[in-house]
Coordinates of C-alpha atoms in Angstrom, one line a residue:
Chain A
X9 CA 119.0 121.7 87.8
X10 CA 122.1 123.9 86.3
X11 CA 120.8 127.2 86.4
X12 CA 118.5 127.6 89.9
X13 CA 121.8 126.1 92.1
X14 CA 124.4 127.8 89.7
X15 CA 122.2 131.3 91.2
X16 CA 122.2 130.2 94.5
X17 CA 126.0 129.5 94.5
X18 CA 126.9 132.6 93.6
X19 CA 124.4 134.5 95.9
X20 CA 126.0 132.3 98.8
X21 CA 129.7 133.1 97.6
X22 CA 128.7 136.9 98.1
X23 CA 127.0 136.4 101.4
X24 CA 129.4 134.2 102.6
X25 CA 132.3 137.0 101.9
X26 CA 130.0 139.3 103.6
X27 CA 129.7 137.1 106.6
X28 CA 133.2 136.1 106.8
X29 CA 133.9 139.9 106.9
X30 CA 131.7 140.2 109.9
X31 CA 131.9 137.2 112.0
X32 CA 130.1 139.0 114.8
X33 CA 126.6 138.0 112.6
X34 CA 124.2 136.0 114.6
X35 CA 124.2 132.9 112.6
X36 CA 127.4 132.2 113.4
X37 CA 127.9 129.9 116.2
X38 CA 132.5 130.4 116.1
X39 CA 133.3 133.9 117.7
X40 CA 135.9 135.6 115.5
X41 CA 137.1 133.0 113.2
X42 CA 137.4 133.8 109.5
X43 CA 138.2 130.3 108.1
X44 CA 136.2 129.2 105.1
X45 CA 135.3 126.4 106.3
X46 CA 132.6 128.1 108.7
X47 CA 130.9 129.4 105.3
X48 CA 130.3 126.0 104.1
X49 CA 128.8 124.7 107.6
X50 CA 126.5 128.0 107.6
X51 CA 125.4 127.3 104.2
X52 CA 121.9 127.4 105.4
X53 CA 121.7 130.2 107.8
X54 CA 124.0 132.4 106.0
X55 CA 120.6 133.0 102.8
X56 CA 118.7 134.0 105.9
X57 CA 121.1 136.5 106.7
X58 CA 121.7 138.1 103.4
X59 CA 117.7 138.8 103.4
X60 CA 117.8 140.5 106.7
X61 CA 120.3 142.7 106.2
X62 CA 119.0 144.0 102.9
X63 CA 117.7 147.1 104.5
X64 CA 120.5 148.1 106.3
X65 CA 122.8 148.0 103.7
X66 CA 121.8 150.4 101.6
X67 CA 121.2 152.8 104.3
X68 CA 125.0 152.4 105.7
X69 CA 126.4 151.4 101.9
X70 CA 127.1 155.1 101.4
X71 CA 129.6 155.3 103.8
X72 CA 130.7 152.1 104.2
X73 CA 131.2 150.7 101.0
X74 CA 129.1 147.8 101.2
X75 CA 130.3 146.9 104.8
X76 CA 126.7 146.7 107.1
X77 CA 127.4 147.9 110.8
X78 CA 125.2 146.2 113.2
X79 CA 123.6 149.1 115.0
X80 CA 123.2 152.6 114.7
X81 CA 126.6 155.1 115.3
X82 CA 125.5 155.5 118.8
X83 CA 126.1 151.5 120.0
X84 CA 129.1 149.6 120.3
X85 CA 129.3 147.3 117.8
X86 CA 129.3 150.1 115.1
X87 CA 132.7 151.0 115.8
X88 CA 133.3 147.3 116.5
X89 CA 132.4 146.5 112.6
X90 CA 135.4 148.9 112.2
X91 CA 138.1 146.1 113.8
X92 CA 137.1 143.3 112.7
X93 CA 140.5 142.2 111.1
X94 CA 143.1 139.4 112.4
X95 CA 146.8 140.3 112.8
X96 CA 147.6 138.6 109.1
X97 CA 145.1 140.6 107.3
X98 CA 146.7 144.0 108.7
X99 CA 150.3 142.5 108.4
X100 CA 149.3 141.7 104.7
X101 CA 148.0 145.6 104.2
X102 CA 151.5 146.6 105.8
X103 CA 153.3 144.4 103.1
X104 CA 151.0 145.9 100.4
X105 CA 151.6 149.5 100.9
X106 CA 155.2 148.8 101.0
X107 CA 155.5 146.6 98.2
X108 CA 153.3 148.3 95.5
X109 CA 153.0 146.6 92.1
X110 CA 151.5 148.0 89.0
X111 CA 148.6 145.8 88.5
X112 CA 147.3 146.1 92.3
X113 CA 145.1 148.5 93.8
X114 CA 145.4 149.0 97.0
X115 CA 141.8 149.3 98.1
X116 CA 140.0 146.1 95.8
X117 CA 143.3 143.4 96.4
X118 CA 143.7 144.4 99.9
X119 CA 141.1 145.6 101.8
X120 CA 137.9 144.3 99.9
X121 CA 135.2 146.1 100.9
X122 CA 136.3 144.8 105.1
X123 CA 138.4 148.3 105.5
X124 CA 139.4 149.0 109.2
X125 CA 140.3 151.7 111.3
X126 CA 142.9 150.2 113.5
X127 CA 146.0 150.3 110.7
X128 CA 145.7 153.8 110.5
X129 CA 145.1 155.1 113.9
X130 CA 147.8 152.8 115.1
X131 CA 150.3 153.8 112.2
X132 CA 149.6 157.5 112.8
X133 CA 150.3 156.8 116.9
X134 CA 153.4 155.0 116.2
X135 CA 154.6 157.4 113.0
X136 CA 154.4 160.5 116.1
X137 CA 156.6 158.8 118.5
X138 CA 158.8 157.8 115.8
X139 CA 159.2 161.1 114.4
X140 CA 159.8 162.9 118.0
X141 CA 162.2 159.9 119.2
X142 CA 164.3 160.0 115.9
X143 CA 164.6 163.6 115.7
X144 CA 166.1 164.0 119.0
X145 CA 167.9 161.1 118.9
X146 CA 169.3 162.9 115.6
X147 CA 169.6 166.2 117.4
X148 CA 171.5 164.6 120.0
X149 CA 174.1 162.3 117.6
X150 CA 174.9 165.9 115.2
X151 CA 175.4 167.8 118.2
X152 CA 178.0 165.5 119.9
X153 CA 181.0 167.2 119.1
X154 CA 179.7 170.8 120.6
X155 CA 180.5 170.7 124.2
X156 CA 178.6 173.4 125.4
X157 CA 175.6 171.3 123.8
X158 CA 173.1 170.4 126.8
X159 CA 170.5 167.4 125.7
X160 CA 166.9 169.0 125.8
X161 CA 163.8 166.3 126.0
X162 CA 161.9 168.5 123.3
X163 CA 159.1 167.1 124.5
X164 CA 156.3 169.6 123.2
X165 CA 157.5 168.4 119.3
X166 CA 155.0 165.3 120.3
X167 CA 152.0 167.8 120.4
X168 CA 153.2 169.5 117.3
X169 CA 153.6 165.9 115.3
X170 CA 150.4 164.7 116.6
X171 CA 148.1 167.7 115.5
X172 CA 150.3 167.5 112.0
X173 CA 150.1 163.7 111.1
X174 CA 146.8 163.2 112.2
X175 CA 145.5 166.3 110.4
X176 CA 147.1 164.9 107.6
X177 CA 145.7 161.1 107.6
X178 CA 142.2 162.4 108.8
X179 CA 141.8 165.7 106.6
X180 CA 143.2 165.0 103.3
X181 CA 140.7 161.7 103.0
X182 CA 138.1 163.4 103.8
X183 CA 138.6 166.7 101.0
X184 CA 139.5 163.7 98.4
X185 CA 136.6 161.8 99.4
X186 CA 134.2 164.7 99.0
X187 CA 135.9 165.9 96.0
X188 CA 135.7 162.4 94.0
X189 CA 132.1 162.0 95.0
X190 CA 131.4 165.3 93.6
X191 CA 132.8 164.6 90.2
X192 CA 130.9 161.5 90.0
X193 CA 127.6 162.7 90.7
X194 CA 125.3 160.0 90.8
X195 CA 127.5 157.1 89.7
X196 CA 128.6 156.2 92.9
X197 CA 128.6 152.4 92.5
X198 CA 131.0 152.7 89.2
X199 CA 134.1 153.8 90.4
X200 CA 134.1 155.4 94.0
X201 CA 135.8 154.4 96.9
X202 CA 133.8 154.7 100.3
X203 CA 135.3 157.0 103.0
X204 CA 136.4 154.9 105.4
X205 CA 138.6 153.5 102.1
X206 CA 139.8 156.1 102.0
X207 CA 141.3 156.7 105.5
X208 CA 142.3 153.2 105.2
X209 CA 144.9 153.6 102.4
X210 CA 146.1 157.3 103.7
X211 CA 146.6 155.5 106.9
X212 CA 148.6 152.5 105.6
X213 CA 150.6 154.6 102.9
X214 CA 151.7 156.5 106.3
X215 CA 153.7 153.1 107.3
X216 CA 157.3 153.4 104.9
X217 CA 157.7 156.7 106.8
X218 CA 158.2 155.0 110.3
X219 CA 161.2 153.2 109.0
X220 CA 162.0 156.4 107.0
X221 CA 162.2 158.6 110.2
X222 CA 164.4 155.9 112.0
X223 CA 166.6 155.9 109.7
X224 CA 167.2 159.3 109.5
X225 CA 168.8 159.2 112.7
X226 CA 172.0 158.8 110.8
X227 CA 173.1 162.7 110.5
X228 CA 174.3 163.0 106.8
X229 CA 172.5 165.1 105.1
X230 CA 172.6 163.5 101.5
X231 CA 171.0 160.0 103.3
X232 CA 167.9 161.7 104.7
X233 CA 167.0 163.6 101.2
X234 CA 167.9 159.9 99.2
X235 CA 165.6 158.1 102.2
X236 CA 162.9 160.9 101.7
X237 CA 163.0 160.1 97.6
X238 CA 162.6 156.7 98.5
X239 CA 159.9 156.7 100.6
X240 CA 158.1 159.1 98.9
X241 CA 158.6 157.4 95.4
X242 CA 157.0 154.2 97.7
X243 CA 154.2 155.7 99.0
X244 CA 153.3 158.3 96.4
X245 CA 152.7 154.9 94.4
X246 CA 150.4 153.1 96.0
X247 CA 148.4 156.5 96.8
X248 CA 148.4 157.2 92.7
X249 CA 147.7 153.4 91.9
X250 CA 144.8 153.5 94.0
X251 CA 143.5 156.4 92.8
X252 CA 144.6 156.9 88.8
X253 CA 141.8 154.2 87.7
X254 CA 138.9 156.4 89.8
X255 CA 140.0 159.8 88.5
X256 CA 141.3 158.9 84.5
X257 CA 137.7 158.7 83.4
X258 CA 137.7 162.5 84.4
X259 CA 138.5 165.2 81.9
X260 CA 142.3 164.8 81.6
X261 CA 142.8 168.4 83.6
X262 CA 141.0 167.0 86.2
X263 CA 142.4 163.7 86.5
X264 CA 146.1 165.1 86.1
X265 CA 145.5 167.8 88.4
X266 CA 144.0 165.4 91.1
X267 CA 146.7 162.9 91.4
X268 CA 149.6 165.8 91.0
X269 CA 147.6 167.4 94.6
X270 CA 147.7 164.2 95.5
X271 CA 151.3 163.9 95.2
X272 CA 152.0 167.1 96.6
X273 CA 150.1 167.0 99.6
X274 CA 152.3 163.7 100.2
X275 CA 155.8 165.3 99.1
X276 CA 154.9 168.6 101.7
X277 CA 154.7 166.4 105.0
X278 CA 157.4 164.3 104.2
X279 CA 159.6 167.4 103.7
X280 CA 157.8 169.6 106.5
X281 CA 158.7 166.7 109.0
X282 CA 161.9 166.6 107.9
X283 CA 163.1 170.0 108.2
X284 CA 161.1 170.6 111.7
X285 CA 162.3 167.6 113.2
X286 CA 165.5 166.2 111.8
X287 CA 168.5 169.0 112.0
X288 CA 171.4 167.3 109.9
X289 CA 175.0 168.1 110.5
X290 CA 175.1 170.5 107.6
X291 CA 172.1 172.3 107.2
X292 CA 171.7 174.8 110.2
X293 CA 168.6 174.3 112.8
X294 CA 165.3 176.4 111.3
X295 CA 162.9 176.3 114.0
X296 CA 164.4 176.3 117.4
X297 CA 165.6 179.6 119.2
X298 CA 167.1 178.9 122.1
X299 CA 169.5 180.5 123.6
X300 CA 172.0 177.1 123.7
X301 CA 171.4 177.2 119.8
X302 CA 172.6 180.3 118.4
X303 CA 175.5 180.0 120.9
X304 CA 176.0 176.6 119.0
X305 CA 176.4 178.5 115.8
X306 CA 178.5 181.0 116.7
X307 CA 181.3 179.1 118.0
X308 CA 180.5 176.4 114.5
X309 CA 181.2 179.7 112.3
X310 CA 184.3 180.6 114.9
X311 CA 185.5 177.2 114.5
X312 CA 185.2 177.3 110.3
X313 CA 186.7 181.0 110.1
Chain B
X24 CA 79.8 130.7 160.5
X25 CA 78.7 131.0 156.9
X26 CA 82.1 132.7 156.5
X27 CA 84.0 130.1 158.1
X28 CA 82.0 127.6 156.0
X29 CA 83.0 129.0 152.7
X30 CA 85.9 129.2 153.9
X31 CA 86.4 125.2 154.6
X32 CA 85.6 124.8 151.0
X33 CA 88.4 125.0 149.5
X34 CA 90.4 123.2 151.7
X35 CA 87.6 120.7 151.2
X36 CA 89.7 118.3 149.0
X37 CA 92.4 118.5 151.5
X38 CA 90.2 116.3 154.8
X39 CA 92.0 113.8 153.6
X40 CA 95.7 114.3 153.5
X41 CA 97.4 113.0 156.3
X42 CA 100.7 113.4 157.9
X43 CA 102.5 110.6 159.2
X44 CA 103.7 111.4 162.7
X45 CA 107.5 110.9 162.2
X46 CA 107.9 113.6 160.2
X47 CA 108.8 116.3 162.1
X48 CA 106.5 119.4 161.0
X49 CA 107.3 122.3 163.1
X50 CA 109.3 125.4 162.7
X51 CA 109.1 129.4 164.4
X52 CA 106.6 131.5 162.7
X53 CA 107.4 134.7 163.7
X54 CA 109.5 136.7 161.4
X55 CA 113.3 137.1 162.2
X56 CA 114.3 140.7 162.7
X57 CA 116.1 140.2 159.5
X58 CA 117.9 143.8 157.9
X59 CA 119.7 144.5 160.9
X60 CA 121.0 141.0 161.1
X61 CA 122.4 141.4 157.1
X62 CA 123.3 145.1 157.7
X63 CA 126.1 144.1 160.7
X64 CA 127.3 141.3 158.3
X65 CA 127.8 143.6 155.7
X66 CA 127.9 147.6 156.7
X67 CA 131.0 148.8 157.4
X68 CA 129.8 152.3 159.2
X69 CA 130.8 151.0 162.8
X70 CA 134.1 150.0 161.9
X71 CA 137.1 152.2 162.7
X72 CA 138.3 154.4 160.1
X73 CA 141.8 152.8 160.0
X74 CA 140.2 149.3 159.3
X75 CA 138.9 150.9 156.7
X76 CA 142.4 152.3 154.9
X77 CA 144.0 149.2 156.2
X78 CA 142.0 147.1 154.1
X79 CA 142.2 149.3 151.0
X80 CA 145.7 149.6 151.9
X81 CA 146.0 145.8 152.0
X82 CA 144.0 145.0 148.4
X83 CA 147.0 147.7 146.7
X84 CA 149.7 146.5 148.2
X85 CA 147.8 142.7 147.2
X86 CA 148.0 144.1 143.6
X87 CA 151.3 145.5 144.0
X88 CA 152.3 141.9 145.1
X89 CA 150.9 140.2 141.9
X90 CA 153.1 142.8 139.4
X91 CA 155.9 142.1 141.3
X92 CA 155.6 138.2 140.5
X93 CA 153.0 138.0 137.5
X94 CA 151.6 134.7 137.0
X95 CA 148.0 134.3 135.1
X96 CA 145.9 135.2 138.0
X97 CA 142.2 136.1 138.2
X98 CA 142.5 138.1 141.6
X99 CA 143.7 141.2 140.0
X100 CA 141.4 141.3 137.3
X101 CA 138.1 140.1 139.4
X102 CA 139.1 143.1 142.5
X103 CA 139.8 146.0 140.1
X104 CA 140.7 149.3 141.9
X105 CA 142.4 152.7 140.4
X106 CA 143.8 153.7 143.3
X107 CA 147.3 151.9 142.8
X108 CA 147.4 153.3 139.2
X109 CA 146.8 156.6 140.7
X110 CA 149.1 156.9 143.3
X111 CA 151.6 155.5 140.5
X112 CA 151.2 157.9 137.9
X113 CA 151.1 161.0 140.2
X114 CA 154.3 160.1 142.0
X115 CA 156.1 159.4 138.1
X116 CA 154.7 163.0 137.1
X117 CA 155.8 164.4 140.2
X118 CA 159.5 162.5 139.6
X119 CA 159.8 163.6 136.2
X120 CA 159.0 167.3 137.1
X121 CA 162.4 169.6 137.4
X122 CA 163.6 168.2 134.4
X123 CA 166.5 171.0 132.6
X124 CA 164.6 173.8 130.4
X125 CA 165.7 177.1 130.3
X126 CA 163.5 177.2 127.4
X127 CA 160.0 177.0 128.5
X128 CA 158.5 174.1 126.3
X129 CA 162.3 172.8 125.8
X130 CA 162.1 170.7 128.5
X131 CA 160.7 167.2 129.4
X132 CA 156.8 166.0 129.7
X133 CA 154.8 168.8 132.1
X134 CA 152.9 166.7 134.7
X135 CA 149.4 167.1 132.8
X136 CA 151.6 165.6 129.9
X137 CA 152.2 162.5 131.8
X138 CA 148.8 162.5 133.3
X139 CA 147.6 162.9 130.2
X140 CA 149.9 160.2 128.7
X141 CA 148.9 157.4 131.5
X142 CA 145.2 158.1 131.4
X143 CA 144.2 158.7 127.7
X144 CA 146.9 155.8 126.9
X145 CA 145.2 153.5 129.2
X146 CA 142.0 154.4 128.0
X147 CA 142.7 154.1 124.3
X148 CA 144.2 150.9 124.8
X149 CA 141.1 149.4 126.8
X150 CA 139.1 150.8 124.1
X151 CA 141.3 149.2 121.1
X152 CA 141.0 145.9 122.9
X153 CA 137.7 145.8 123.5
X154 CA 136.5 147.4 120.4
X155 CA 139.1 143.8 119.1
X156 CA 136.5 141.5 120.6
X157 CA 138.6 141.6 124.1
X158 CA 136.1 139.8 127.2
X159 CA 137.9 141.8 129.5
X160 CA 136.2 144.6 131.1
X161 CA 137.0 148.8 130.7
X162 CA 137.6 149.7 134.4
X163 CA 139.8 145.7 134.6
X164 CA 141.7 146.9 131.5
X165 CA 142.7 150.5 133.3
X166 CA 143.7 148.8 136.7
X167 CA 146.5 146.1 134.7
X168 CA 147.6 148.2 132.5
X169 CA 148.1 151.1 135.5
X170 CA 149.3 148.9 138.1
X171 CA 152.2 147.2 135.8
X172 CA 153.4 151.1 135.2
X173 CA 155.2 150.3 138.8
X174 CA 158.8 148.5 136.9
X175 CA 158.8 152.3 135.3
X176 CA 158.0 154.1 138.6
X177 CA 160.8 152.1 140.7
X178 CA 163.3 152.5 137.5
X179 CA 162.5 156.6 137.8
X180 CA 163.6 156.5 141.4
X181 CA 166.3 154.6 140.9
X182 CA 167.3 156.9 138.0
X183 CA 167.1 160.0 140.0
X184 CA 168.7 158.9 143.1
X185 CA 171.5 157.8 140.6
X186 CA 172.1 161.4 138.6
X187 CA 171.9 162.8 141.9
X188 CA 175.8 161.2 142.4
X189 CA 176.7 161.9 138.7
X190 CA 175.7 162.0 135.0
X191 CA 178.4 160.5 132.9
X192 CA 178.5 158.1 130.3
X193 CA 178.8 154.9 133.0
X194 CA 175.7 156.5 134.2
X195 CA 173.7 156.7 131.3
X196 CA 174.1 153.2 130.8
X197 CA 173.3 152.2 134.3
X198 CA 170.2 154.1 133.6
X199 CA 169.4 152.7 130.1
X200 CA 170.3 149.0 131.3
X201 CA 167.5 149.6 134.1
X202 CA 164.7 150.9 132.4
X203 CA 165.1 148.5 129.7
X204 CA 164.7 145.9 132.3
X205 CA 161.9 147.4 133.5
X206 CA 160.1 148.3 130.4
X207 CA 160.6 144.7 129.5
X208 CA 159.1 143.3 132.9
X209 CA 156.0 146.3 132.6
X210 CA 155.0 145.1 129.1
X211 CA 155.9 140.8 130.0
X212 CA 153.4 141.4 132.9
X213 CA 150.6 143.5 131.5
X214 CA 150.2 140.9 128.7
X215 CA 150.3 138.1 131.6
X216 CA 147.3 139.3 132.9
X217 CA 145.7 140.8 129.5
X218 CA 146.5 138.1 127.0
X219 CA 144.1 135.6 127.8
X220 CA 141.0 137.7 127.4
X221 CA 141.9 138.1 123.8
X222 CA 140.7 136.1 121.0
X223 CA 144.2 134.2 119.8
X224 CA 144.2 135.5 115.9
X225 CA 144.2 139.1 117.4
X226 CA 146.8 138.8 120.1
X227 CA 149.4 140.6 118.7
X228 CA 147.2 143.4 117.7
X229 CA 146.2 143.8 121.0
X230 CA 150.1 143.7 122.4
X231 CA 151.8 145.8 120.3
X232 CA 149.9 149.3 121.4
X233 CA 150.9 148.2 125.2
X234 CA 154.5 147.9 123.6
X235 CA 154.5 151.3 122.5
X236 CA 152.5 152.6 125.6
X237 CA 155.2 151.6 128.2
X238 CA 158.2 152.2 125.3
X239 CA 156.8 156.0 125.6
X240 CA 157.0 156.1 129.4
X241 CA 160.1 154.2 129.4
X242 CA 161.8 156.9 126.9
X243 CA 160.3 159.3 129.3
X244 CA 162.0 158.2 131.9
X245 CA 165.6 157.7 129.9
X246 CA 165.5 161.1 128.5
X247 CA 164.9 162.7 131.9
X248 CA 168.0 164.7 132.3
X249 CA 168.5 167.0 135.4
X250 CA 169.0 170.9 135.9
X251 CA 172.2 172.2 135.6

C-alpha cells in the first residue's frame, strides 16, 4: 500500500505544480485562481491531464523550460501561457532582484519553471520613461542658475532610450542563451536555463535602475557615480548568481570569461545611460549641440575666468 | 384518382381527429410582403444625412457625458465607437504642435509622436489586459481608454490659453496643479469602467500600465513650453 500511493503522490505534486502554473487547463472548473486548495479538489482530473499533455511538452520544453503552451505560436492562448502570473508573484520577483542573497537563484526560487513576459516588457516601458523624465528633469534643475537657459522637451531622447534598453533586455538573452546552449551540447536538461528564463531575469535585473535614474535627478556628480556602483553592485549580482552555477562546470576560461561579459555588458548601459542622459553640474554636456548649449559654456568659462 | 387516393393514405390515421368548434382555427395564408417591412424598420438610406451625424453626434457626446461623471456603467462599453478617441487625440497632437525647438528634434512630441503614443499605447494596453485573462473586448478596451484621454485634452487647452497671458513661476504651477487633476480624474475613470472586467488577483497589473499611459501624456502636456 506504501509504495504504489507514495508514486502517485509525487506524480500528482508535479502535475499539480504544473497545473497550478496554468490555470487556464480544462480540468479546472476556478478561472485564474492559484490557491492549493484547487489541487487537492482536482486530485482526479489533474492524472488525466498530465497524460494528455505528454506530447506537447516535449515538443515546446525546448523553449519553454517545461512550461506547455496550449496551442501552437499562431493562437492566442500561446502568448496567454506567457501572463499567467498574479500581482504577488511579480511583486515577489521585484523584491527578489532587488534583494539578492547568496544562496538564491534567481530563476529556480523565483520563477520556477512559470516565467512571464509581463515583468520585463513592463520594466523595460517604465525604465524608458524614467530615464527620459529624470534626465530632463536633471537638465532642467543643473541648468537653473544660467539665465539664458530655455527648457527644451528633448523629446526624441524617448526613441533613443527605447531602441537602447530594449535592445539590451531582448538581445543580450538571446546571445547568452544561444551561447550556453552551445557549450552544453546535448545536456540541456542538466543545467540550462530556457529562453524565455532568460529574458525573464534580464528583464527583472532592469528594475534597481528605475529608482537609480530617479534618483539621479539630484545634480551632484559624486551621488550619480556612488548610485550607479550601487545599483550596479545590485543588479550585477543577481545576473552572476543566476548564472555562476550554469557556467562553473565550464572550463574555468570559459566560465570566468562569461560572467565578466556578463558584467560588462551590464556596467556599459548603466554608464552609456548615464552620460547620454543625465548632465551633472560638473561634468560638461557630451551629446547635445545646440546652439543654447555652447552659449551656456561660454559664459560658465567667462564666469570661472 | 388513384393519385388522390394514395394520397389520402397517409392522412389515413388522421379521419379521426376532430376539432372542437370553439377553438378558433383560422389565420391569413398568404405570405406578408415581409423584407420591405423589416428594411424600413431598420435601413437608414432614406433618412436625412444630418439625422444621420446627429445621432452619431449624440452617442459621442453620450460618451463624453459618462467620462465627465464616471460611474460603473455598461453603456459605454456595450456602444463602443472610435470616433471620440479620434477627434481627441488629433486635436491634443494638433495642441501640442508649435512647441519651442530651434533645434530640429529639441523640441516636444511631433504629431505622429502623439499619434503614435495614443494608438500603440492603447493598443498595447488592451493587448496586456487581455492577454491577463481581461473579459473585456479589443475594440471596448480602445474606446475607454481613448475617451478618458478628454481630462488631458481640456487640461492642454486650458494650459495654452494660460501661457498665452504669461509663463512664470505662478503659472507653471497653475499648470502643474491642473494636469495633475486631470491625470488623476483620466486614470480614476478609465479604471471605473475597466476594472471590473479584470480577474481581482491581477487588478493592479492591469492599472498600473494605464498609470504610466496617461502619466506620459500628462508629462507631455506639462513640458509643453511655447516659442519664444
Amino acid at each position: 500500500m506504501a509504495s504504489p500511493n507514495n508514486l502517485q503522490f509525487q506524480e500528482f505534486e508535479e502535475a499539480a505544480e504544473l497545473l497550478s502554473a496554468d490555470p487556464g487547463a480544462s480540468t479546472l472548473s476556478m478561472s485564474g485562481s492559484n490557491t492549493p486548495n484547487t489541487t487537492a479538489s482536482a486530485g482526479e482530473d489533474v492524472k488525466l491531464d498530465v497524460s494528455e499533455d505528454e506530447e506537447g511538452q516535449q515538443e515546446s520544453s525546448e523553449l519553454l523550460g517545461g512550461q506547455k503552451p496550449s496551442g501552437g505560436f499562431w493562437t492566442f492562448e500561446y502568448y496567454q501561457s506567457f501572463f499567467d502570473v498574479d500581482t504577488m508573484q511579480v511583486l515577489d520577483r521585484v523584491k527578489g532582484s532587488v534583494m539578492p542573497q547568496p544562496g538564491r537563484n534567481f530563476i529556480k526560487y523565483y520563477l520556477r519553471s512559470n516565467p512571464d513576459l509581463y515583468g520585463p516588457f513592463w520594466i523595460c516601458v517604465t525604465l524608458v520613461f524614467s530615464v527620459v523624465i529624470s534626465g530632463n528633469l536633471s537638465t532642467f534643475l543643473a541648468e537653473q542658475k544660467n539665465p539664458t537657459f530655455h527648457y527644451r522637451p528633448q523629446f526624441h531622447r524617448v526613441t533613443i532610450a527605447a531602441v537602447v534598453i530594449f535592445m539590451y533586455a531582448w538581445l543580450v538573452p538571446i546571445g547568452l542563451w544561444g551561447f550556453l546552449t552551445w557549450r552544453q551540447g546535448a545536456e540541456r536538461q542538466i543545467g540550462g536555463y530556457s529562453f524565455l528564463e532568460t529574458v525573464c531575469v534580464y528583464g527583472y535585473s532592469l528594475f534597481i535602475y528605475i529608482p537609480t535614474s530617479i534618483l539621479w535627478i539630484i545634480p551632484y556628480d559624486w551621488l550619480h557615480w556612488t548610485l550607479i556602483l550601487i545599483a550596479m553592485a545590485i543588479s550585477g549580482s543577481v545576473l552572476v548568481l543566476t548564472f555562476w552555477p550554469v557556467v562553473r562546470d565550464d572550463t574555468k576560461v570559459t566560465a570566468v570569461a562569461t560572467v565578466v561579459t556578463i558584467v560588462v555588458l551590464h556596467t556599459l548601459l548603466a554608464v552609456g545611460c548615464k552620460l547620454y542622459f543625465f548632465h551633472a553640474e560638473t561634468s560638461p554636456p557630451t551629446a547635445l549641440p545646440t546652439t543654447s548649449t555652447l552659449h551656456n559654456h561660454t559664459t560658465l568659462a567667462i564666469k570661472t575666468d | 384518382m388513384a393519385a388522390s387516393e394514395e394520397a389520402s393514405r397517409p392522412f389515413a390515421g388522421l379521419s379521426d381527429v376532430s376539432i372542437s368548434e370553439d377553438i378558433p382555427v383560422e389565420g391569413d395564408i398568404s405570405v406578408p410582403v415581409g423584407p420591405s417591412r423589416r428594411d424600413d424598420e431598420f435601413s437608414t438610406l432614406d433618412e436625412p444625412v444630418k439625422d444621420t451625424i446627429m445621432r452619431d453626434l449624440r452617442a459621442v457626446g453620450n460618451k463624453f457625458i459618462h467620462v465627465l461623471y464616471p460611474k460603473r456603467s455598461s453603456a459605454l462599453l456595450r456602444d463602443w465607437d472610435l470616433w471620440g478617441p479620434l477627434l481627441l487625440c488629433v486635436t491634443l497632437a494638433l495642441l501640442l504642435q508649435g512647441g519651442a525647438a530651434d533645434h530640429e528634434d529639441q523640441g516636444g512630441p511631433q504629431f505622429a509622436e502623439v499619434f503614435v503614443i495614443v494608438w500603440f499605447g492603447s493598443i498595447i494596453i488592451t493587448l496586456n489586459s487581455k492577454l491577463l485573462g481581461g473579459t473585456i473586448s479589443f475594440f471596448q478596451s480602445l474606446c475607454v481608454l481613448g475617451y478618458c484621454i478628454m481630462p488631458l485634452t481640456v487640461a492642454m487647452v486650458v494650459c495654452r490659453i494660460v501661457l498665452v497671458i504669461s509663463s512664470g513661476r505662478v503659472v507653471f504651477a497653475v499648470r502643474l496643479a491642473v494636469v495633475t487633476a486631470s491625470f488623476g480624474w483620466s486614470t480614476f475613470a478609465s479604471t471605473a469602467f475597466l476594472a471590473d472586467s479584470q480577474p481581482p488577483n491581477r487588478k493592479a497589473l492591469v492599472v498600473y500600465p494605464v498609470f504610466l499611459f496617461y502619466f506620459v501624456i500628462a508629462w507631455m502636456i506639462l513640458t509643453y513650453s511655447p516659442q519664444q
